[in-house]
Amino acid sequence: YIEWLNFASEADINEPPTKWLAKDRFNKPMGAFTHYFPDVFSPIWQEHAVRESRKLLEGDGWALKNPETIGYWTDNEWAYGDLYDFIWGDTAIHAFIDWLQGRNTLPSVDKLFEESGSSIDLDVINGFEKLIPYQSIAELNESWSSDYFTYNYRSFEQIASEKDLLIRGHDDPVSQDIQQFVRLMYKLYVDTVIDNIRSVEAEFSKQTGHKTSHLIFSNRFSIDTPAALSTIRKNMDLFNRFDVIAVNLYPGYNMSAGYYPRSLLKMIKQTFHDTTGKPLYISEFGIAAEDASHCDREPCLSVRRWRPHTVTTQQERGDAYESIISVLSNLPWVVGANWFQWTNGYTGPRGSDPRNSGIVRDDDTFYEPLSRAMKKVNQQVSKMRRTKDFSYEDINWPQTVITICE
């Protein structure tokens, strides 16, 4: 059992999202609805992180003392990639201005926390200080100005009001400061999530004598474009405090709807395992089939949303499951995988984009070709002796259905 927590992506926060999210200079949030990345300096978000972790104490700490609990999900598919454009959160921009000046106690941020009634005290994390702070705004103007843009700020505070700061090219001199600050943002997210959870576990252990320390899973990263993966890879080392890195990895683009190409698996390993040294858990994967389409209920089951990872028949879904699990179970840096999901997906009324995600039909009977393949391969995997020296070359990649290597 893995307890579900939502620190950012589907956070239960009553305040308008624009008050606590990472935003660009045009006030656009980082991510779409339910997939937001927070302004990690925000008192609203920091207080939410405390409340969210304390949900583990609900039901007399059921999730903490349940012997079947192995860990906690912390977020699902928050947006990542160009975070360097999203330093304009209501609090983050003031933290950035303090940081530029070497004001590591973040006095401007402290003032906002005090005004909000929060007693949380944030400082720049050790090792993430600006090594050579700007002594004057004139020094900053000179350092940042280039053929791309000339900066003429009259005060540090004007950075927040002018909103003309952005990276205009790969060699733009402002890039170094912004990218360093982005690392601080990611590090503060990681530390906030993990420290709050571990604090609750310690409190529970002290009060009850029931010692508990479960696995903390990272945000469930949705695999996006190669460019986004390249960007997050630069900062993934900061996520090594998590016990397991979670990745939602759907096969796709029809021609490869039933398997993962070697190039994709290499990219996943390089991005999430090689950078952190932590194992991966495939927190979601699934395949739809066209022969599931029917209109026995409203909305009519279709394949629109899952068109990129849709095969023709339920037999092909079963073949795909066998292929994917066979490969994943032989990769020593992958420790588990979750099929999404038990039932078909209906996200609302007509036109809401339902999908053939289920192991069972709407009448609760199995899609037999799929369920047979699942039973067969799961039994085989349970008897495997995994090895750390398994290689990509041990897989017969041209085949769609791959026999498990034992």
Coordinates of C-alpha atoms in Angstrom, one line a residue:
Y1 CA 0.0 0.0 0.0
I2 CA 1.2 3.5 -0.9
E3 CA -0.5 6.4 0.8
W4 CA -1.4 9.3 -1.5
L5 CA -0.3 12.8 -0.6
N6 CA -0.6 15.9 -2.8
F7 CA 1.9 18.6 -1.9
A8 CA 1.6 20.6 -5.1
S9 CA 0.0 19.0 -8.2
E10 CA -3.5 18.5 -6.8
A11 CA -3.0 20.5 -3.6
D12 CA -6.1 21.1 -1.4
I13 CA -5.5 24.9 -1.1
N14 CA -8.4 27.3 -1.0
E15 CA -6.4 30.4 -2.1
P16 CA -6.4 31.2 -5.8
P17 CA -3.6 29.3 -7.6
T18 CA -1.9 32.5 -8.8
K19 CA -1.1 33.4 -5.2
W20 CA 1.0 30.3 -4.5
L21 CA 2.2 28.9 -7.8
A22 CA 5.4 29.4 -9.7
K23 CA 4.5 32.0 -12.4
D24 CA 6.2 33.6 -15.4
R25 CA 6.5 37.4 -15.8
F26 CA 3.0 37.5 -17.5
N27 CA 1.4 35.8 -14.4
K28 CA 1.0 32.5 -16.2
P29 CA 1.3 29.5 -13.8
M30 CA 3.8 26.8 -14.2
G31 CA 1.7 23.9 -15.4
A32 CA -2.0 23.2 -16.2
F33 CA -4.8 22.6 -13.7
T34 CA -3.9 19.9 -11.2
H35 CA -0.4 19.7 -12.6
Y36 CA 1.0 22.9 -11.0
F37 CA 4.5 23.5 -9.7
P38 CA 4.4 25.7 -6.6
D39 CA 6.1 28.9 -5.6
V40 CA 8.2 27.0 -3.0
F41 CA 8.8 30.3 -1.0
S42 CA 5.1 31.0 -0.7
P43 CA 3.8 31.0 2.9
I44 CA 0.5 29.6 1.5
W45 CA 2.3 26.6 0.0
Q46 CA 4.7 26.1 3.0
E47 CA 1.7 26.0 5.4
H48 CA -0.1 23.6 3.1
A49 CA 3.0 21.3 3.1
V50 CA 2.8 21.1 6.9
R51 CA -1.0 20.3 6.8
E52 CA -0.6 17.8 4.0
S53 CA 2.1 15.8 5.8
R54 CA 0.0 15.8 9.0
K55 CA -2.8 14.0 7.1
L56 CA -0.7 10.9 7.9
L57 CA -1.9 11.2 11.5
E58 CA -5.5 10.9 10.5
G59 CA -7.4 7.7 11.5
D60 CA -5.0 7.3 14.5
G61 CA -2.1 7.2 12.1
W62 CA -3.5 4.3 10.1
A63 CA -1.2 4.7 7.1
L64 CA 1.8 5.0 9.4
K65 CA 1.2 1.9 11.4
N66 CA -0.4 -0.3 8.7
P67 CA 2.1 -3.2 8.1
E68 CA 1.2 -3.2 4.4
T69 CA 2.3 0.4 3.9
I70 CA 5.5 0.7 2.0
G71 CA 5.6 4.4 1.4
Y72 CA 3.9 7.7 0.2
W73 CA 3.3 9.3 -3.1
T74 CA 4.0 13.0 -2.8
D75 CA 2.8 14.5 -6.1
N76 CA 1.6 13.6 -9.5
E77 CA 2.9 14.9 -12.8
W78 CA 3.7 18.5 -11.8
A79 CA 5.0 20.5 -14.7
Y80 CA 8.8 20.6 -15.2
G81 CA 11.1 21.9 -17.9
D82 CA 11.5 25.6 -18.3
L83 CA 11.3 26.6 -14.6
Y84 CA 13.8 29.3 -15.3
D85 CA 10.9 31.3 -16.9
F86 CA 8.8 30.9 -13.8
I87 CA 10.7 32.6 -11.0
W88 CA 8.0 35.3 -10.7
G89 CA 5.8 33.8 -8.0
D90 CA 4.4 36.3 -5.5
T91 CA 7.1 35.3 -3.0
A92 CA 9.8 33.7 -5.1
I93 CA 10.7 37.0 -6.9
H94 CA 11.4 38.6 -3.6
A95 CA 13.4 35.6 -2.5
F96 CA 15.4 36.0 -5.8
I97 CA 16.1 39.7 -5.1
D98 CA 17.3 38.9 -1.5
W99 CA 19.4 36.0 -2.9
L100 CA 21.1 38.2 -5.5
Q101 CA 22.3 40.5 -2.7
G102 CA 23.5 37.7 -0.4
R103 CA 20.7 38.3 2.1
N104 CA 20.6 34.6 3.0
T105 CA 18.1 35.1 5.9
L106 CA 15.6 36.3 3.2
P107 CA 14.2 39.3 5.1
S108 CA 11.8 40.2 2.3
V109 CA 10.3 36.7 2.5
D110 CA 10.2 36.9 6.3
K111 CA 8.1 40.0 6.0
L112 CA 5.6 38.2 3.7
F113 CA 5.4 35.3 6.1
E114 CA 4.8 37.6 9.1
E115 CA 2.0 39.4 7.2
S116 CA 0.4 36.1 6.4
G117 CA 0.5 35.0 10.0
S118 CA 2.8 32.1 9.3
S119 CA 5.6 31.3 11.9
I120 CA 7.6 29.3 9.3
D121 CA 11.1 30.7 8.9
L122 CA 12.9 30.2 5.5
D123 CA 16.5 30.8 4.9
V124 CA 18.7 30.1 1.9
I125 CA 19.7 26.4 2.2
N126 CA 23.4 25.9 3.0
G127 CA 25.4 25.4 -0.2
F128 CA 22.9 27.2 -2.3
E129 CA 23.9 30.8 -1.5
K130 CA 25.0 33.2 -4.2
L131 CA 28.8 32.9 -3.9
I132 CA 29.5 36.4 -5.1
P133 CA 26.6 38.6 -4.2
Y134 CA 26.0 41.9 -6.0
Q135 CA 27.1 44.9 -3.9
S136 CA 25.2 47.4 -5.9
I137 CA 22.5 47.6 -8.5
A138 CA 25.1 49.2 -10.9
E139 CA 27.2 46.1 -10.5
L140 CA 24.2 43.9 -11.4
N141 CA 23.3 46.0 -14.4
E142 CA 26.8 45.7 -15.8
S143 CA 27.0 42.0 -15.2
W144 CA 23.7 41.2 -16.8
S145 CA 23.8 43.6 -19.8
S146 CA 24.9 42.2 -23.1
D147 CA 24.1 42.4 -26.8
Y148 CA 20.8 40.7 -25.9
F149 CA 19.6 43.4 -23.6
T150 CA 20.8 46.4 -21.5
Y151 CA 19.6 46.6 -17.9
N152 CA 19.3 50.0 -16.2
Y153 CA 17.6 49.2 -12.9
R154 CA 17.7 52.0 -10.3
S155 CA 17.1 49.6 -7.4
F156 CA 17.0 45.9 -6.8
E157 CA 13.3 46.1 -6.1
Q158 CA 12.7 47.4 -9.6
I159 CA 13.5 43.9 -10.9
A160 CA 10.1 42.7 -9.6
S161 CA 8.2 45.6 -11.1
E162 CA 9.9 45.9 -14.5
K163 CA 9.5 42.2 -15.4
D164 CA 12.0 42.5 -18.3
L165 CA 14.3 39.8 -16.9
L166 CA 14.5 36.6 -19.0
I167 CA 17.1 34.4 -20.7
R168 CA 17.3 35.6 -24.3
G169 CA 19.9 33.2 -25.5
H170 CA 22.1 30.3 -24.5
D171 CA 25.0 32.6 -23.7
D172 CA 22.9 35.3 -22.0
P173 CA 24.9 36.4 -18.9
V174 CA 21.7 36.4 -16.8
S175 CA 21.3 32.7 -17.3
Q176 CA 23.9 31.7 -14.6
D177 CA 22.1 33.6 -11.8
I178 CA 18.6 32.4 -12.9
Q179 CA 19.7 28.7 -13.3
Q180 CA 21.4 28.8 -9.9
F181 CA 18.3 30.2 -8.3
V182 CA 16.2 27.5 -10.0
R183 CA 18.3 24.9 -8.3
L184 CA 17.5 26.5 -5.0
M185 CA 13.8 26.3 -5.8
Y186 CA 14.0 22.6 -6.6
K187 CA 16.1 22.0 -3.5
L188 CA 13.6 23.8 -1.3
Y189 CA 10.7 21.8 -2.7
V190 CA 12.5 18.5 -2.0
D191 CA 13.5 19.5 1.5
T192 CA 10.1 20.8 2.4
V193 CA 8.3 17.6 1.3
I194 CA 10.7 15.2 2.9
D195 CA 11.4 17.1 6.1
N196 CA 7.7 17.6 6.8
I197 CA 7.0 13.8 6.3
R198 CA 9.9 12.7 8.4
S199 CA 8.9 15.1 11.2
V200 CA 5.4 13.6 11.3
E201 CA 6.8 10.1 11.4
A202 CA 9.1 11.1 14.3
E203 CA 6.2 12.7 16.1
F204 CA 4.1 9.6 15.7
S205 CA 6.9 7.3 16.8
K206 CA 7.5 9.4 19.9
Q207 CA 3.8 9.6 20.9
T208 CA 2.9 5.9 20.2
G209 CA 6.2 4.0 20.5
H210 CA 5.5 2.6 17.0
K211 CA 8.6 3.3 15.0
T212 CA 7.9 4.1 11.4
S213 CA 10.0 5.2 8.5
H214 CA 8.5 4.4 5.1
L215 CA 9.7 5.0 1.5
I216 CA 9.1 8.5 0.2
F217 CA 8.4 8.5 -3.5
S218 CA 9.2 11.5 -5.7
N219 CA 6.7 13.4 -7.8
R220 CA 5.4 10.9 -10.4
F221 CA 7.2 12.4 -13.4
S222 CA 5.2 12.4 -16.6
I223 CA 7.6 11.7 -19.6
D224 CA 7.4 14.7 -21.7
T225 CA 9.5 16.0 -24.6
P226 CA 13.3 15.3 -24.8
A227 CA 13.9 19.0 -24.3
A228 CA 12.0 18.9 -21.0
L229 CA 13.8 15.8 -19.9
S230 CA 17.1 17.4 -20.7
T231 CA 16.2 20.4 -18.6
I232 CA 15.1 18.5 -15.5
R233 CA 18.2 16.2 -15.9
K234 CA 20.3 19.2 -14.9
N235 CA 18.6 19.4 -11.5
M236 CA 17.6 15.7 -10.9
D237 CA 20.6 15.2 -8.6
L238 CA 18.7 17.3 -6.0
F239 CA 16.0 14.7 -5.9
N240 CA 18.3 12.0 -4.4
R241 CA 16.9 12.6 -1.0
F242 CA 13.8 10.7 -2.2
D243 CA 14.0 6.9 -1.6
V244 CA 12.4 6.1 -5.0
I245 CA 11.9 8.1 -8.2
A246 CA 8.4 7.7 -9.6
V247 CA 7.9 7.9 -13.4
N248 CA 4.6 7.6 -15.3
L249 CA 5.7 5.9 -18.5
Y250 CA 3.2 5.2 -21.1
P251 CA 4.2 3.6 -24.4
G252 CA 3.0 5.6 -27.3
Y253 CA 2.8 6.9 -30.8
N254 CA 1.0 3.8 -32.2
M255 CA 4.0 2.2 -33.9
S256 CA 5.5 1.6 -30.4
A257 CA 2.2 1.4 -28.5
G258 CA 3.0 -2.1 -27.2
Y259 CA 6.6 -1.6 -26.0
Y260 CA 9.3 0.8 -25.0
P261 CA 12.0 1.7 -27.5
R262 CA 15.5 1.2 -26.3
S263 CA 16.3 4.9 -26.8
L264 CA 13.5 5.9 -24.5
L265 CA 14.6 3.5 -21.7
K266 CA 18.2 4.8 -22.0
M267 CA 16.9 8.4 -21.7
I268 CA 14.8 7.5 -18.7
K269 CA 17.8 5.8 -17.0
Q270 CA 20.1 8.7 -17.7
T271 CA 17.6 11.3 -16.5
F272 CA 16.2 9.8 -13.4
H273 CA 18.5 7.0 -12.2
D274 CA 22.0 8.0 -13.2
T275 CA 21.6 11.4 -11.7
T276 CA 20.1 10.3 -8.4
G277 CA 21.5 6.8 -7.8
K278 CA 18.0 5.9 -6.7
P279 CA 15.7 3.1 -8.1
L280 CA 12.8 3.9 -10.3
Y281 CA 9.1 2.8 -9.9
I282 CA 6.9 3.0 -12.9
S283 CA 3.9 4.6 -11.2
E284 CA 1.6 4.4 -14.2
F285 CA 1.6 2.6 -17.5
G286 CA -1.2 1.3 -19.7
I287 CA -2.5 0.6 -23.2
A288 CA -6.0 0.9 -24.7
A289 CA -7.5 -1.2 -27.5
E290 CA -9.9 -0.1 -30.3
D291 CA -12.1 -3.2 -29.9
A292 CA -13.2 -1.9 -26.5
S293 CA -15.1 1.0 -28.1
H294 CA -18.8 0.8 -27.3
C295 CA -21.7 3.0 -26.3
D296 CA -23.3 0.9 -23.6
R297 CA -23.1 3.9 -21.3
E298 CA -22.6 7.7 -21.4
P299 CA -20.2 9.0 -22.2
C300 CA -19.4 6.6 -25.0
L301 CA -16.1 4.8 -24.4
S302 CA -13.7 5.9 -27.1
V303 CA -9.9 6.0 -27.6
R304 CA -9.4 9.8 -28.3
R305 CA -7.3 10.6 -25.2
W306 CA -5.2 7.5 -25.4
R307 CA -4.9 7.4 -29.2
P308 CA -1.0 7.5 -29.1
H309 CA -0.9 4.3 -27.0
T310 CA -3.8 2.4 -28.5
V311 CA -3.6 -1.0 -30.2
T312 CA -6.2 -2.8 -32.1
T313 CA -7.3 -5.7 -29.9
Q314 CA -7.4 -6.9 -26.3
Q315 CA -5.0 -9.7 -27.3
E316 CA -2.5 -7.0 -28.4
R317 CA -3.0 -5.3 -25.0
G318 CA -2.0 -8.6 -23.4
D319 CA 1.0 -9.0 -25.6
A320 CA 2.0 -5.4 -24.8
Y321 CA 1.7 -6.1 -21.0
E322 CA 3.9 -9.2 -21.3
S323 CA 6.5 -7.3 -23.4
I324 CA 6.6 -4.3 -21.1
I325 CA 6.7 -6.1 -17.8
S326 CA 9.3 -8.6 -19.2
V327 CA 11.6 -5.7 -20.0
L328 CA 11.0 -3.7 -16.8
S329 CA 11.5 -6.7 -14.5
N330 CA 14.9 -7.3 -16.1
L331 CA 16.2 -3.7 -15.6
P332 CA 17.9 -3.7 -12.2
W333 CA 17.2 0.0 -11.7
V334 CA 13.4 -0.5 -11.8
V335 CA 11.8 -1.9 -8.7
G336 CA 8.1 -2.0 -9.6
A337 CA 5.3 -0.9 -12.0
N338 CA 1.6 -0.1 -11.7
W339 CA -0.9 -0.6 -14.4
F340 CA -3.4 2.2 -14.8
Q341 CA -6.1 1.2 -14.0
W342 CA -8.6 -1.5 -12.8
T343 CA -11.6 0.1 -14.6
N344 CA -12.1 2.0 -17.7
G345 CA -11.7 5.8 -17.3
Y346 CA -14.6 8.2 -17.4
T347 CA -13.6 11.6 -16.3
G348 CA -17.1 13.2 -16.3
P349 CA -20.0 13.9 -18.6
R350 CA -20.3 13.5 -22.4
G351 CA -17.2 14.7 -24.2
S352 CA -14.9 14.2 -21.2
D353 CA -12.5 12.0 -23.2
P354 CA -13.0 8.5 -21.6
R355 CA -10.5 5.7 -22.3
N356 CA -10.1 1.9 -22.3
S357 CA -7.7 1.8 -19.4
G358 CA -9.4 -1.0 -17.5
I359 CA -8.5 -4.6 -16.7
V360 CA -12.3 -5.1 -16.4
R361 CA -15.2 -4.0 -18.6
D362 CA -17.9 -1.8 -17.3
D363 CA -19.9 -4.9 -16.2
D364 CA -16.9 -5.9 -14.0
T365 CA -15.9 -8.9 -16.2
F366 CA -12.3 -9.3 -17.3
Y367 CA -10.9 -8.5 -20.7
E368 CA -9.7 -12.1 -20.9
P369 CA -6.7 -11.8 -23.2
L370 CA -5.3 -9.0 -21.1
S371 CA -6.0 -10.6 -17.7
R372 CA -4.6 -14.0 -18.9
A373 CA -1.3 -12.3 -20.0
M374 CA -1.1 -10.4 -16.7
K375 CA -1.6 -13.6 -14.6
K376 CA 1.0 -15.5 -16.7
V377 CA 3.7 -12.9 -16.7
N378 CA 3.2 -11.8 -13.0
Q379 CA 3.7 -15.4 -11.9
Q380 CA 6.9 -15.6 -13.9
V381 CA 8.2 -12.4 -12.5
S382 CA 7.5 -13.5 -9.0
K383 CA 9.9 -16.4 -9.5
M384 CA 12.7 -14.4 -11.2
R385 CA 16.2 -14.0 -9.7
R386 CA 17.1 -10.4 -10.6
T387 CA 20.7 -9.5 -11.4
K388 CA 22.5 -6.2 -11.4
D389 CA 24.5 -6.9 -14.5
F390 CA 21.6 -7.2 -16.9
S391 CA 22.3 -5.3 -20.2
Y392 CA 20.1 -3.7 -22.8
E393 CA 21.9 -6.0 -25.3
D394 CA 20.3 -9.0 -23.6
I395 CA 16.9 -7.9 -25.0
N396 CA 15.8 -9.0 -28.5
W397 CA 14.6 -5.6 -29.4
P398 CA 13.0 -6.4 -32.8
Q399 CA 10.4 -8.6 -31.1
T400 CA 7.2 -7.1 -29.7
V401 CA 6.6 -10.0 -27.3
I402 CA 9.8 -10.7 -25.3
T403 CA 10.3 -13.8 -23.3
I404 CA 11.4 -13.2 -19.7
C405 CA 15.1 -13.8 -19.1
E406 CA 15.6 -15.9 -16.0

